[in-house]
mmCIF file of N, CA, C and O in Angstrom:
data_model
loop_
_atom_site.group_PDB
_atom_site.id
_atom_site.type_symbol
_atom_site.label_atom_id
_atom_site.label_comp_id
_atom_site.label_asym_id
_atom_site.label_seq_id
_atom_site.Cartn_x
_atom_site.Cartn_y
_atom_site.Cartn_z
ATOM 1 N N MET A 1 1.962 -7.141 1.229
ATOM 2 C CA MET A 1 1.598 -6.378 1.111
ATOM 3 C C MET A 1 0.009 -6.300 1.087
ATOM 4 O O MET A 1 -0.973 -7.391 0.069
ATOM 5 N N THR A 2 -0.651 -5.385 2.256
ATOM 6 C CA THR A 2 -1.947 -5.406 1.728
ATOM 7 C C THR A 2 -2.422 -3.532 1.282
ATOM 8 O O THR A 2 -2.323 -3.134 1.974
ATOM 9 N N ILE A 3 -3.273 -3.589 0.675
ATOM 10 C CA ILE A 3 -4.250 -1.938 0.204
ATOM 11 C C ILE A 3 -5.547 -2.329 0.037
ATOM 12 O O ILE A 3 -6.304 -3.193 -0.648
ATOM 13 N N ASP A 4 -5.581 -1.171 0.897
ATOM 14 C CA ASP A 4 -7.401 -1.420 1.190
ATOM 15 C C ASP A 4 -7.442 0.273 0.462
ATOM 16 O O ASP A 4 -7.152 1.045 0.981
ATOM 17 N N THR A 5 -8.973 0.363 -0.128
ATOM 18 C CA THR A 5 -9.194 1.401 -1.028
ATOM 19 C C THR A 5 -10.778 1.609 -0.411
ATOM 20 O O THR A 5 -11.184 1.286 -1.069
ATOM 21 N N SER A 6 -10.798 2.913 0.004
ATOM 22 C CA SER A 6 -12.348 2.798 -0.738
ATOM 23 C C SER A 6 -13.126 2.854 -1.996
ATOM 24 O O SER A 6 -13.882 3.190 -2.632
ATOM 25 N N ALA A 7 -12.101 3.940 -3.018
ATOM 26 C CA ALA A 7 -12.139 3.897 -4.499
ATOM 27 C C ALA A 7 -12.488 2.402 -5.135
ATOM 28 O O ALA A 7 -11.615 1.644 -4.451
ATOM 29 N N THR A 8 -13.030 2.455 -5.648
ATOM 30 C CA THR A 8 -13.962 0.987 -6.821
ATOM 31 C C THR A 8 -12.778 1.588 -8.363
ATOM 32 O O THR A 8 -12.922 2.239 -8.798
ATOM 33 N N LEU A 9 -11.489 0.628 -8.576
ATOM 34 C CA LEU A 9 -10.887 0.740 -9.479
ATOM 35 C C LEU A 9 -11.339 0.267 -11.013
ATOM 36 O O LEU A 9 -11.933 -1.093 -10.795
ATOM 37 N N GLY A 10 -11.104 0.908 -11.594
ATOM 38 C CA GLY A 10 -11.821 0.479 -13.155
ATOM 39 C C GLY A 10 -11.624 -0.913 -13.859
ATOM 40 O O GLY A 10 -10.978 -1.280 -14.652
ATOM 41 N N GLY A 11 -12.047 -2.008 -12.979
ATOM 42 C CA GLY A 11 -11.634 -3.332 -13.748
ATOM 43 C C GLY A 11 -10.333 -4.024 -13.781
ATOM 44 O O GLY A 11 -9.486 -3.560 -13.098
ATOM 45 N N ALA A 12 -10.174 -5.456 -13.607
ATOM 46 C CA ALA A 12 -9.316 -6.205 -13.688
ATOM 47 C C ALA A 12 -8.137 -5.755 -14.246
ATOM 48 O O ALA A 12 -6.936 -5.460 -13.201
ATOM 49 N N SER A 13 -7.912 -4.864 -15.416
ATOM 50 C CA SER A 13 -6.653 -4.348 -16.197
ATOM 51 C C SER A 13 -6.012 -3.406 -15.077
ATOM 52 O O SER A 13 -5.223 -3.224 -15.153
ATOM 53 N N ALA A 14 -7.375 -2.166 -15.011
ATOM 54 C CA ALA A 14 -6.509 -1.184 -13.458
ATOM 55 C C ALA A 14 -6.106 -1.726 -12.912
ATOM 56 O O ALA A 14 -4.742 -1.450 -12.128
ATOM 57 N N GLN A 15 -6.521 -2.592 -12.083
ATOM 58 C CA GLN A 15 -6.185 -3.408 -11.018
ATOM 59 C C GLN A 15 -4.765 -3.899 -11.040
ATOM 60 O O GLN A 15 -3.793 -4.155 -10.426
ATOM 61 N N ALA A 16 -4.560 -4.745 -12.215
ATOM 62 C CA ALA A 16 -3.478 -5.382 -12.176
ATOM 63 C C ALA A 16 -2.526 -4.753 -12.778
ATOM 64 O O ALA A 16 -0.996 -5.189 -12.499
ATOM 65 N N ALA A 17 -2.858 -3.259 -13.496
ATOM 66 C CA ALA A 17 -1.691 -2.590 -13.954
ATOM 67 C C ALA A 17 -1.112 -2.082 -12.386
ATOM 68 O O ALA A 17 -0.050 -1.624 -12.223
ATOM 69 N N LEU A 18 -2.398 -1.969 -11.529
ATOM 70 C CA LEU A 18 -1.549 -1.192 -9.952
ATOM 71 C C LEU A 18 -0.854 -2.206 -9.515
ATOM 72 O O LEU A 18 0.455 -1.700 -8.954
ATOM 73 N N ILE A 19 -1.183 -3.329 -9.288
ATOM 74 C CA ILE A 19 -0.556 -4.070 -8.814
ATOM 75 C C ILE A 19 0.931 -4.523 -9.735
ATOM 76 O O ILE A 19 2.219 -4.828 -8.635
ATOM 77 N N ASP A 20 1.148 -4.490 -10.641
ATOM 78 C CA ASP A 20 2.220 -4.902 -10.906
ATOM 79 C C ASP A 20 3.398 -3.564 -10.671
ATOM 80 O O ASP A 20 4.299 -3.647 -10.549
ATOM 81 N N GLY A 21 2.496 -2.451 -11.065
ATOM 82 C CA GLY A 21 3.405 -1.439 -11.131
ATOM 83 C C GLY A 21 3.752 -1.267 -9.432
ATOM 84 O O GLY A 21 5.315 -1.004 -9.150
ATOM 85 N N ILE A 22 3.066 -1.325 -8.511
ATOM 86 C CA ILE A 22 3.963 -1.169 -7.096
ATOM 87 C C ILE A 22 4.771 -2.565 -6.540
ATOM 88 O O ILE A 22 5.525 -2.472 -5.842
ATOM 89 N N SER A 23 4.250 -3.622 -7.398
ATOM 90 C CA SER A 23 5.228 -4.972 -7.254
ATOM 91 C C SER A 23 6.778 -3.940 -7.445
ATOM 92 O O SER A 23 7.512 -4.548 -6.870
ATOM 93 N N ALA A 24 6.898 -3.619 -8.441
ATOM 94 C CA ALA A 24 7.840 -3.166 -9.506
ATOM 95 C C ALA A 24 8.601 -2.086 -7.993
ATOM 96 O O ALA A 24 9.766 -2.334 -8.324
ATOM 97 N N VAL A 25 8.201 -1.373 -7.787
ATOM 98 C CA VAL A 25 8.481 -0.246 -6.829
ATOM 99 C C VAL A 25 8.891 -1.186 -5.333
ATOM 100 O O VAL A 25 10.125 -0.678 -5.126
ATOM 101 N N ILE A 26 7.741 -2.010 -4.782
ATOM 102 C CA ILE A 26 8.514 -2.368 -3.386
ATOM 103 C C ILE A 26 9.728 -3.269 -4.400
ATOM 104 O O ILE A 26 11.061 -3.294 -3.140
ATOM 105 N N ALA A 27 10.271 -4.248 -4.820
ATOM 106 C CA ALA A 27 11.356 -5.166 -5.964
ATOM 107 C C ALA A 27 12.499 -3.880 -5.601
ATOM 108 O O ALA A 27 13.533 -4.584 -5.093
ATOM 109 N N LYS A 28 12.293 -2.955 -6.312
ATOM 110 C CA LYS A 28 13.217 -2.077 -6.780
ATOM 111 C C LYS A 28 14.227 -1.255 -5.035
ATOM 112 O O LYS A 28 15.178 -1.155 -4.784
ATOM 113 N N ALA A 29 12.970 -1.120 -4.525
ATOM 114 C CA ALA A 29 13.454 -0.069 -3.077
ATOM 115 C C ALA A 29 14.162 -1.573 -2.229
ATOM 116 O O ALA A 29 15.312 -0.570 -0.813
ATOM 117 N N THR A 30 13.682 -2.382 -2.148
ATOM 118 C CA THR A 30 14.015 -3.204 -1.210
ATOM 119 C C THR A 30 14.770 -4.287 -1.200
ATOM 120 O O THR A 30 15.523 -5.264 -1.043
ATOM 121 N N GLY A 31 15.170 -4.352 -2.772
ATOM 122 C CA GLY A 31 15.935 -5.639 -3.393
ATOM 123 C C GLY A 31 15.627 -7.231 -3.351
ATOM 124 O O GLY A 31 16.027 -8.045 -3.745
ATOM 125 N N ALA A 32 15.001 -6.938 -3.423
ATOM 126 C CA ALA A 32 13.734 -8.429 -3.235
ATOM 127 C C ALA A 32 13.362 -8.796 -4.291
ATOM 128 O O ALA A 32 12.927 -7.967 -5.451
ATOM 129 N N PRO A 33 13.499 -10.176 -5.262
ATOM 130 C CA PRO A 33 12.552 -10.249 -6.099
ATOM 131 C C PRO A 33 11.177 -9.857 -5.974
ATOM 132 O O PRO A 33 10.411 -10.297 -5.098
ATOM 133 N N ALA A 34 10.916 -9.596 -7.637
ATOM 134 C CA ALA A 34 9.864 -9.335 -7.235
ATOM 135 C C ALA A 34 8.540 -10.724 -7.648
ATOM 136 O O ALA A 34 7.432 -10.270 -7.017
ATOM 137 N N ASP A 35 9.187 -11.919 -7.479
ATOM 138 C CA ASP A 35 8.256 -12.797 -7.589
ATOM 139 C C ASP A 35 8.212 -12.903 -5.609
ATOM 140 O O ASP A 35 7.741 -13.907 -5.444
ATOM 141 N N HIS A 36 8.743 -12.143 -4.993
ATOM 142 C CA HIS A 36 8.491 -12.831 -3.682
ATOM 143 C C HIS A 36 7.731 -11.558 -2.708
ATOM 144 O O HIS A 36 7.359 -11.535 -1.407
ATOM 145 N N VAL A 37 7.323 -10.168 -3.639
ATOM 146 C CA VAL A 37 5.998 -9.146 -3.494
ATOM 147 C C VAL A 37 4.981 -9.970 -3.742
ATOM 148 O O VAL A 37 4.953 -9.958 -4.547
ATOM 149 N N HIS A 38 3.970 -9.929 -2.414
ATOM 150 C CA HIS A 38 2.957 -10.392 -2.362
ATOM 151 C C HIS A 38 2.198 -9.211 -2.388
ATOM 152 O O HIS A 38 1.909 -8.896 -0.697
ATOM 153 N N ILE A 39 1.177 -8.643 -2.857
ATOM 154 C CA ILE A 39 0.082 -7.848 -2.883
ATOM 155 C C ILE A 39 -1.591 -8.442 -2.288
ATOM 156 O O ILE A 39 -1.717 -9.186 -3.559
ATOM 157 N N ASN A 40 -2.340 -7.857 -1.645
ATOM 158 C CA ASN A 40 -3.570 -8.080 -1.605
ATOM 159 C C ASN A 40 -4.678 -7.111 -1.629
ATOM 160 O O ASN A 40 -4.408 -6.043 -0.888
ATOM 161 N N LEU A 41 -5.422 -6.676 -2.477
ATOM 162 C CA LEU A 41 -5.583 -5.397 -3.186
ATOM 163 C C LEU A 41 -7.173 -5.500 -2.686
ATOM 164 O O LEU A 41 -7.629 -6.437 -3.635
ATOM 165 N N ARG A 42 -7.877 -4.830 -2.103
ATOM 166 C CA ARG A 42 -9.413 -4.124 -1.746
ATOM 167 C C ARG A 42 -9.707 -3.350 -1.920
ATOM 168 O O ARG A 42 -9.528 -2.179 -1.726
ATOM 169 N N THR A 43 -10.810 -3.021 -3.311
ATOM 170 C CA THR A 43 -11.354 -2.124 -3.685
ATOM 171 C C THR A 43 -12.924 -1.822 -2.883
ATOM 172 O O THR A 43 -13.381 -2.905 -2.511
ATOM 173 N N GLY A 44 -13.151 -1.177 -2.945
ATOM 174 C CA GLY A 44 -14.533 -0.548 -2.623
ATOM 175 C C GLY A 44 -14.789 -0.806 -0.706
ATOM 176 O O GLY A 44 -16.043 -1.396 -0.984
ATOM 177 N N ALA A 45 -13.969 -0.605 -0.542
ATOM 178 C CA ALA A 45 -13.997 -0.748 1.068
ATOM 179 C C ALA A 45 -14.336 0.122 1.787
ATOM 180 O O ALA A 45 -14.487 1.653 1.389
ATOM 181 N N THR A 46 -15.402 0.035 2.666
ATOM 182 C CA THR A 46 -15.937 1.018 3.875
ATOM 183 C C THR A 46 -14.990 1.376 4.897
ATOM 184 O O THR A 46 -14.335 0.772 5.553
ATOM 185 N N MET A 47 -14.709 2.511 4.197
ATOM 186 C CA MET A 47 -13.374 3.112 4.788
ATOM 187 C C MET A 47 -13.801 4.641 5.608
ATOM 188 O O MET A 47 -14.845 5.416 5.073
ATOM 189 N N THR A 48 -13.053 5.023 6.645
ATOM 190 C CA THR A 48 -13.321 6.489 6.903
ATOM 191 C C THR A 48 -12.054 7.329 7.124
ATOM 192 O O THR A 48 -11.018 6.498 7.410
ATOM 193 N N TRP A 49 -12.099 8.833 6.737
ATOM 194 C CA TRP A 49 -10.805 9.449 7.416
ATOM 195 C C TRP A 49 -11.662 10.457 7.981
ATOM 196 O O TRP A 49 -12.049 11.218 8.205
ATOM 197 N N GLY A 50 -10.662 10.535 9.219
ATOM 198 C CA GLY A 50 -11.452 11.717 10.119
ATOM 199 C C GLY A 50 -12.805 11.571 10.536
ATOM 200 O O GLY A 50 -13.540 13.061 10.648
ATOM 201 N N SER A 51 -13.539 10.363 10.488
ATOM 202 C CA SER A 51 -14.915 10.047 10.873
ATOM 203 C C SER A 51 -15.657 10.472 9.659
ATOM 204 O O SER A 51 -17.116 10.191 10.020
ATOM 205 N N LYS A 52 -14.931 10.670 8.578
ATOM 206 C CA LYS A 52 -15.728 10.833 6.907
ATOM 207 C C LYS A 52 -15.924 9.275 6.423
ATOM 208 O O LYS A 52 -14.507 9.236 6.005
ATOM 209 N N LEU A 53 -17.022 8.954 5.742
ATOM 210 C CA LEU A 53 -16.508 7.919 4.986
ATOM 211 C C LEU A 53 -16.071 8.365 3.720
ATOM 212 O O LEU A 53 -17.002 9.471 3.026
ATOM 213 N N GLY A 54 -14.944 7.416 3.168
ATOM 214 C CA GLY A 54 -14.665 8.011 2.168
ATOM 215 C C GLY A 54 -15.096 7.824 0.973
ATOM 216 O O GLY A 54 -16.148 6.669 0.770
ATOM 217 N N GLY A 55 -14.660 8.542 -0.002
ATOM 218 C CA GLY A 55 -16.061 8.679 -1.473
ATOM 219 C C GLY A 55 -17.390 8.978 -0.809
ATOM 220 O O GLY A 55 -18.193 8.770 -2.518
ATOM 221 N N VAL A 56 -18.058 9.000 0.302
ATOM 222 C CA VAL A 56 -19.011 9.082 0.356
ATOM 223 C C VAL A 56 -19.641 11.142 0.737
ATOM 224 O O VAL A 56 -18.902 11.890 1.416
ATOM 225 N N GLY A 57 -20.698 11.391 -0.114
ATOM 226 C CA GLY A 57 -20.608 13.179 -0.516
ATOM 227 C C GLY A 57 -19.869 13.409 -0.253
ATOM 228 O O GLY A 57 -19.714 14.982 0.228
ATOM 229 N N GLY A 58 -19.129 13.553 -1.243
ATOM 230 C CA GLY A 58 -18.014 14.449 -1.430
ATOM 231 C C GLY A 58 -16.867 14.517 -0.987
ATOM 232 O O GLY A 58 -15.969 14.842 -0.933
ATOM 233 N N ASN A 59 -17.015 13.433 -0.176
ATOM 234 C CA ASN A 59 -15.405 13.478 1.273
ATOM 235 C C ASN A 59 -14.264 12.549 0.016
ATOM 236 O O ASN A 59 -14.848 11.930 -0.874
ATOM 237 N N PRO A 60 -13.655 12.803 0.338
ATOM 238 C CA PRO A 60 -11.961 11.891 -0.656
ATOM 239 C C PRO A 60 -12.254 10.409 -0.338
ATOM 240 O O PRO A 60 -12.489 10.409 1.071
ATOM 241 N N HIS A 61 -11.419 9.700 -1.156
ATOM 242 C CA HIS A 61 -11.398 8.555 -1.373
ATOM 243 C C HIS A 61 -10.352 8.723 0.275
ATOM 244 O O HIS A 61 -9.554 9.191 0.312
ATOM 245 N N THR A 62 -9.906 6.928 0.882
ATOM 246 C CA THR A 62 -9.160 7.165 1.489
ATOM 247 C C THR A 62 -8.368 5.387 1.163
ATOM 248 O O THR A 62 -9.028 4.764 0.759
ATOM 249 N N THR A 63 -7.110 5.287 1.963
ATOM 250 C CA THR A 63 -6.563 4.083 0.992
ATOM 251 C C THR A 63 -5.258 3.490 1.954
ATOM 252 O O THR A 63 -4.987 4.864 3.020
ATOM 253 N N GLN A 64 -5.622 2.635 2.869
ATOM 254 C CA GLN A 64 -3.992 2.253 3.525
ATOM 255 C C GLN A 64 -3.723 1.069 3.172
ATOM 256 O O GLN A 64 -4.143 0.262 2.267
ATOM 257 N N VAL A 65 -2.220 1.352 3.538
ATOM 258 C CA VAL A 65 -1.297 0.595 2.704
ATOM 259 C C VAL A 65 -0.170 0.337 3.662
ATOM 260 O O VAL A 65 0.020 0.423 4.326
ATOM 261 N N ARG A 66 -1.017 -1.463 3.712
ATOM 262 C CA ARG A 66 0.412 -1.960 5.168
ATOM 263 C C ARG A 66 1.463 -3.019 4.543
ATOM 264 O O ARG A 66 0.986 -3.909 3.701
ATOM 265 N N ILE A 67 2.618 -2.649 4.877
ATOM 266 C CA ILE A 67 3.535 -3.169 3.875
ATOM 267 C C ILE A 67 4.397 -4.392 5.407
ATOM 268 O O ILE A 67 4.270 -3.669 6.310
ATOM 269 N N THR A 68 4.331 -5.636 4.778
ATOM 270 C CA THR A 68 4.698 -6.788 6.063
ATOM 271 C C THR A 68 6.219 -6.762 6.104
ATOM 272 O O THR A 68 6.282 -7.894 4.659
ATOM 273 N N VAL A 69 7.437 -6.979 6.589
ATOM 274 C CA VAL A 69 8.724 -7.060 5.823
ATOM 275 C C VAL A 69 9.363 -7.765 6.985
ATOM 276 O O VAL A 69 8.426 -7.663 8.619
ATOM 277 N N THR A 70 10.177 -8.663 6.812
ATOM 278 C CA THR A 70 11.061 -9.342 7.593
ATOM 279 C C THR A 70 12.258 -9.241 7.847
ATOM 280 O O THR A 70 13.310 -9.400 9.207
ATOM 281 N N GLU A 71 12.533 -7.587 7.894
ATOM 282 C CA GLU A 71 13.731 -6.695 8.355
ATOM 283 C C GLU A 71 13.287 -5.168 8.461
ATOM 284 O O GLU A 71 12.629 -5.174 7.560
ATOM 285 N N LYS A 72 14.134 -5.007 9.260
ATOM 286 C CA LYS A 72 13.860 -3.203 9.579
ATOM 287 C C LYS A 72 14.383 -2.358 8.270
ATOM 288 O O LYS A 72 15.501 -2.286 7.960
ATOM 289 N N TYR A 73 13.981 -1.446 7.328
ATOM 290 C CA TYR A 73 14.593 -0.950 6.735
ATOM 291 C C TYR A 73 14.473 0.646 6.720
ATOM 292 O O TYR A 73 13.741 1.022 8.175
ATOM 293 N N PRO A 74 15.666 1.037 6.359
ATOM 294 C CA PRO A 74 16.175 2.297 6.519
ATOM 295 C C PRO A 74 15.185 3.257 6.195
ATOM 296 O O PRO A 74 14.166 3.376 5.320
ATOM 297 N N ASP A 75 14.927 4.185 6.698
ATOM 298 C CA ASP A 75 13.799 5.217 6.576
ATOM 299 C C ASP A 75 14.117 5.936 5.210
ATOM 300 O O ASP A 75 12.722 5.957 4.820
ATOM 301 N N ALA A 76 14.882 6.160 4.882
ATOM 302 C CA ALA A 76 14.932 6.129 3.337
ATOM 303 C C ALA A 76 14.766 5.301 2.216
ATOM 304 O O ALA A 76 13.904 5.746 1.294
ATOM 305 N N THR A 77 14.744 4.005 2.812
ATOM 306 C CA THR A 77 14.029 2.946 1.740
ATOM 307 C C THR A 77 12.070 3.044 2.058
ATOM 308 O O THR A 77 11.821 3.277 0.695
ATOM 309 N N LYS A 78 11.750 3.531 2.926
ATOM 310 C CA LYS A 78 10.203 3.738 3.431
ATOM 311 C C LYS A 78 9.820 5.063 2.562
ATOM 312 O O LYS A 78 9.116 5.089 1.926
ATOM 313 N N LEU A 79 10.653 5.891 2.881
ATOM 314 C CA LEU A 79 10.271 7.014 1.508
ATOM 315 C C LEU A 79 10.489 6.551 0.388
ATOM 316 O O LEU A 79 9.510 7.406 -0.195
ATOM 317 N N GLN A 80 11.398 6.413 0.095
ATOM 318 C CA GLN A 80 11.327 6.255 -1.787
ATOM 319 C C GLN A 80 9.996 4.593 -1.901
ATOM 320 O O GLN A 80 9.641 4.827 -3.205
ATOM 321 N N ILE A 81 9.915 4.028 -1.083
ATOM 322 C CA ILE A 81 8.410 3.254 -1.540
ATOM 323 C C ILE A 81 6.946 4.211 -1.788
ATOM 324 O O ILE A 81 6.313 3.945 -2.384
ATOM 325 N N VAL A 82 7.182 5.269 -0.424
ATOM 326 C CA VAL A 82 6.185 5.838 -0.045
ATOM 327 C C VAL A 82 5.833 6.891 -1.732
ATOM 328 O O VAL A 82 5.227 7.125 -2.287
ATOM 329 N N ALA A 83 7.200 7.461 -2.217
ATOM 330 C CA ALA A 83 7.382 8.485 -3.068
ATOM 331 C C ALA A 83 6.647 7.874 -4.181
ATOM 332 O O ALA A 83 6.342 8.450 -5.458
ATOM 333 N N GLU A 84 7.511 6.627 -4.687
ATOM 334 C CA GLU A 84 6.984 5.960 -6.104
ATOM 335 C C GLU A 84 5.562 5.483 -5.579
ATOM 336 O O GLU A 84 4.850 5.262 -6.709
ATOM 337 N N ALA A 85 5.137 4.784 -4.413
ATOM 338 C CA ALA A 85 3.926 4.124 -4.941
ATOM 339 C C ALA A 85 2.850 4.988 -4.994
ATOM 340 O O ALA A 85 1.741 4.988 -5.119
ATOM 341 N N GLY A 86 3.071 6.881 -4.206
ATOM 342 C CA GLY A 86 2.136 7.120 -4.200
ATOM 343 C C GLY A 86 1.628 7.799 -5.136
ATOM 344 O O GLY A 86 0.043 7.764 -5.951
ATOM 345 N N PRO A 87 2.198 8.056 -6.625
ATOM 346 C CA PRO A 87 1.365 8.346 -7.451
ATOM 347 C C PRO A 87 0.423 6.953 -8.260
ATOM 348 O O PRO A 87 -0.237 7.536 -9.121
ATOM 349 N N LEU A 88 1.486 6.053 -8.025
ATOM 350 C CA LEU A 88 0.258 5.222 -8.738
ATOM 351 C C LEU A 88 -1.005 4.572 -8.236
ATOM 352 O O LEU A 88 -2.027 3.851 -8.619
ATOM 353 N N LEU A 89 -1.241 5.092 -6.823
ATOM 354 C CA LEU A 89 -2.373 5.485 -5.864
ATOM 355 C C LEU A 89 -2.758 6.385 -5.550
ATOM 356 O O LEU A 89 -3.872 5.997 -5.654
ATOM 357 N N ALA A 90 -2.595 7.405 -6.853
ATOM 358 C CA ALA A 90 -3.439 8.308 -6.915
ATOM 359 C C ALA A 90 -4.845 8.216 -6.980
ATOM 360 O O ALA A 90 -5.532 9.024 -6.738
ATOM 361 N N PRO A 91 -4.958 7.348 -8.177
ATOM 362 C CA PRO A 91 -6.398 6.647 -8.271
ATOM 363 C C PRO A 91 -7.844 6.442 -7.497
ATOM 364 O O PRO A 91 -8.766 6.675 -7.534
ATOM 365 N N CYS A 92 -6.812 6.007 -6.273
ATOM 366 C CA CYS A 92 -7.134 5.462 -5.179
ATOM 367 C C CYS A 92 -7.673 6.642 -4.600
ATOM 368 O O CYS A 92 -8.946 6.139 -3.656
ATOM 369 N N SER A 93 -6.938 7.327 -3.857
ATOM 370 C CA SER A 93 -7.418 8.462 -2.855
ATOM 371 C C SER A 93 -6.461 9.586 -3.287
ATOM 372 O O SER A 93 -5.124 8.827 -3.741
ATOM 373 N N PRO A 94 -6.656 10.346 -2.695
ATOM 374 C CA PRO A 94 -5.584 11.356 -2.669
ATOM 375 C C PRO A 94 -4.483 11.493 -1.569
ATOM 376 O O PRO A 94 -4.641 10.726 -0.729
ATOM 377 N N PRO A 95 -2.873 11.896 -2.093
ATOM 378 C CA PRO A 95 -1.608 11.731 -1.242
ATOM 379 C C PRO A 95 -2.458 11.832 0.296
ATOM 380 O O PRO A 95 -2.107 11.279 1.759
ATOM 381 N N ALA A 96 -3.017 13.222 0.272
ATOM 382 C CA ALA A 96 -3.096 13.377 1.738
ATOM 383 C C ALA A 96 -4.209 12.549 2.850
ATOM 384 O O ALA A 96 -4.558 12.412 4.121
ATOM 385 N N THR A 97 -5.163 11.611 1.735
ATOM 386 C CA THR A 97 -5.740 10.676 2.534
ATOM 387 C C THR A 97 -5.511 8.813 2.426
ATOM 388 O O THR A 97 -6.031 8.124 2.415
ATOM 389 N N THR A 98 -4.058 8.664 2.369
ATOM 390 C CA THR A 98 -3.443 7.550 1.915
ATOM 391 C C THR A 98 -2.206 7.486 3.161
ATOM 392 O O THR A 98 -1.808 8.277 3.631
ATOM 393 N N GLN A 99 -2.619 6.269 3.941
ATOM 394 C CA GLN A 99 -1.873 5.613 5.018
ATOM 395 C C GLN A 99 -0.926 4.071 4.855
ATOM 396 O O GLN A 99 -1.194 3.518 4.130
ATOM 397 N N TYR A 100 0.353 4.678 5.135
ATOM 398 C CA TYR A 100 1.000 3.643 5.130
ATOM 399 C C TYR A 100 1.846 3.239 6.120
ATOM 400 O O TYR A 100 2.332 3.673 7.195
ATOM 401 N N TYR A 101 1.865 1.994 6.681
ATOM 402 C CA TYR A 101 2.145 1.174 7.984
ATOM 403 C C TYR A 101 3.277 -0.255 7.092
ATOM 404 O O TYR A 101 3.037 -0.760 6.653
ATOM 405 N N PHE A 102 4.754 0.068 8.094
ATOM 406 C CA PHE A 102 5.890 -0.560 7.986
ATOM 407 C C PHE A 102 5.753 -1.541 9.025
ATOM 408 O O PHE A 102 5.584 -0.944 10.312
ATOM 409 N N GLU A 103 5.270 -2.647 9.027
ATOM 410 C CA GLU A 103 5.061 -3.828 9.962
ATOM 411 C C GLU A 103 6.916 -4.746 9.848
ATOM 412 O O GLU A 103 6.453 -5.316 8.553
ATOM 413 N N GLN A 104 7.201 -4.942 10.908
ATOM 414 C CA GLN A 104 8.171 -6.372 11.004
ATOM 415 C C GLN A 104 7.904 -7.273 11.573
ATOM 416 O O GLN A 104 7.421 -7.091 12.788
ATOM 417 N N THR A 105 8.364 -8.516 10.891
ATOM 418 C CA THR A 105 7.827 -9.686 11.663
ATOM 419 C C THR A 105 9.390 -10.583 10.916
ATOM 420 O O THR A 105 9.540 -10.549 10.499
ATOM 421 N N ASN A 106 9.334 -11.813 11.936
ATOM 422 C CA ASN A 106 10.099 -12.862 11.705
ATOM 423 C C ASN A 106 9.716 -13.440 10.675
ATOM 424 O O ASN A 106 8.576 -13.942 10.693
ATOM 425 N N LEU A 107 10.837 -13.993 9.745
ATOM 426 C CA LEU A 107 10.626 -14.603 8.842
ATOM 427 C C LEU A 107 9.503 -16.248 8.859
ATOM 428 O O LEU A 107 8.423 -16.392 8.271
ATOM 429 N N SER A 108 9.788 -16.613 10.098
ATOM 430 C CA SER A 108 9.029 -18.244 10.683
ATOM 431 C C SER A 108 8.047 -17.326 10.737
ATOM 432 O O SER A 108 7.265 -18.627 11.243
ATOM 433 N N ASN A 109 7.414 -16.487 11.006
ATOM 434 C CA ASN A 109 5.673 -16.184 10.940
ATOM 435 C C ASN A 109 5.146 -15.922 9.821
ATOM 436 O O ASN A 109 3.909 -14.959 9.873
ATOM 437 N N LEU A 110 6.045 -15.469 8.745
ATOM 438 C CA LEU A 110 5.371 -15.402 7.723
ATOM 439 C C LEU A 110 4.756 -16.921 6.649
ATOM 440 O O LEU A 110 5.513 -17.492 7.037
#
């Protein structure tokens, strides 16, 4: 999983808490062991939403969440991830400016 956000989160402890929380969400929703969930968190990224820079000039921050999986998950599982991860991402950006991408790849490509 890759999380890119224009927001700057308050230090290593806040970032670790976000990663721990979202790891638990993914593990619970997918049935994967928590140690199989890998997250790359990038903060303070230059990002746009509707061609407006996130977090600049009063614009809301924006976040993109890319989830790479080896099997196709049912819509209910994806909606569970979005519903439970969304509140954890609220410090990064409002739900209206957060995009989720689910990408499926063969296990041999990971």
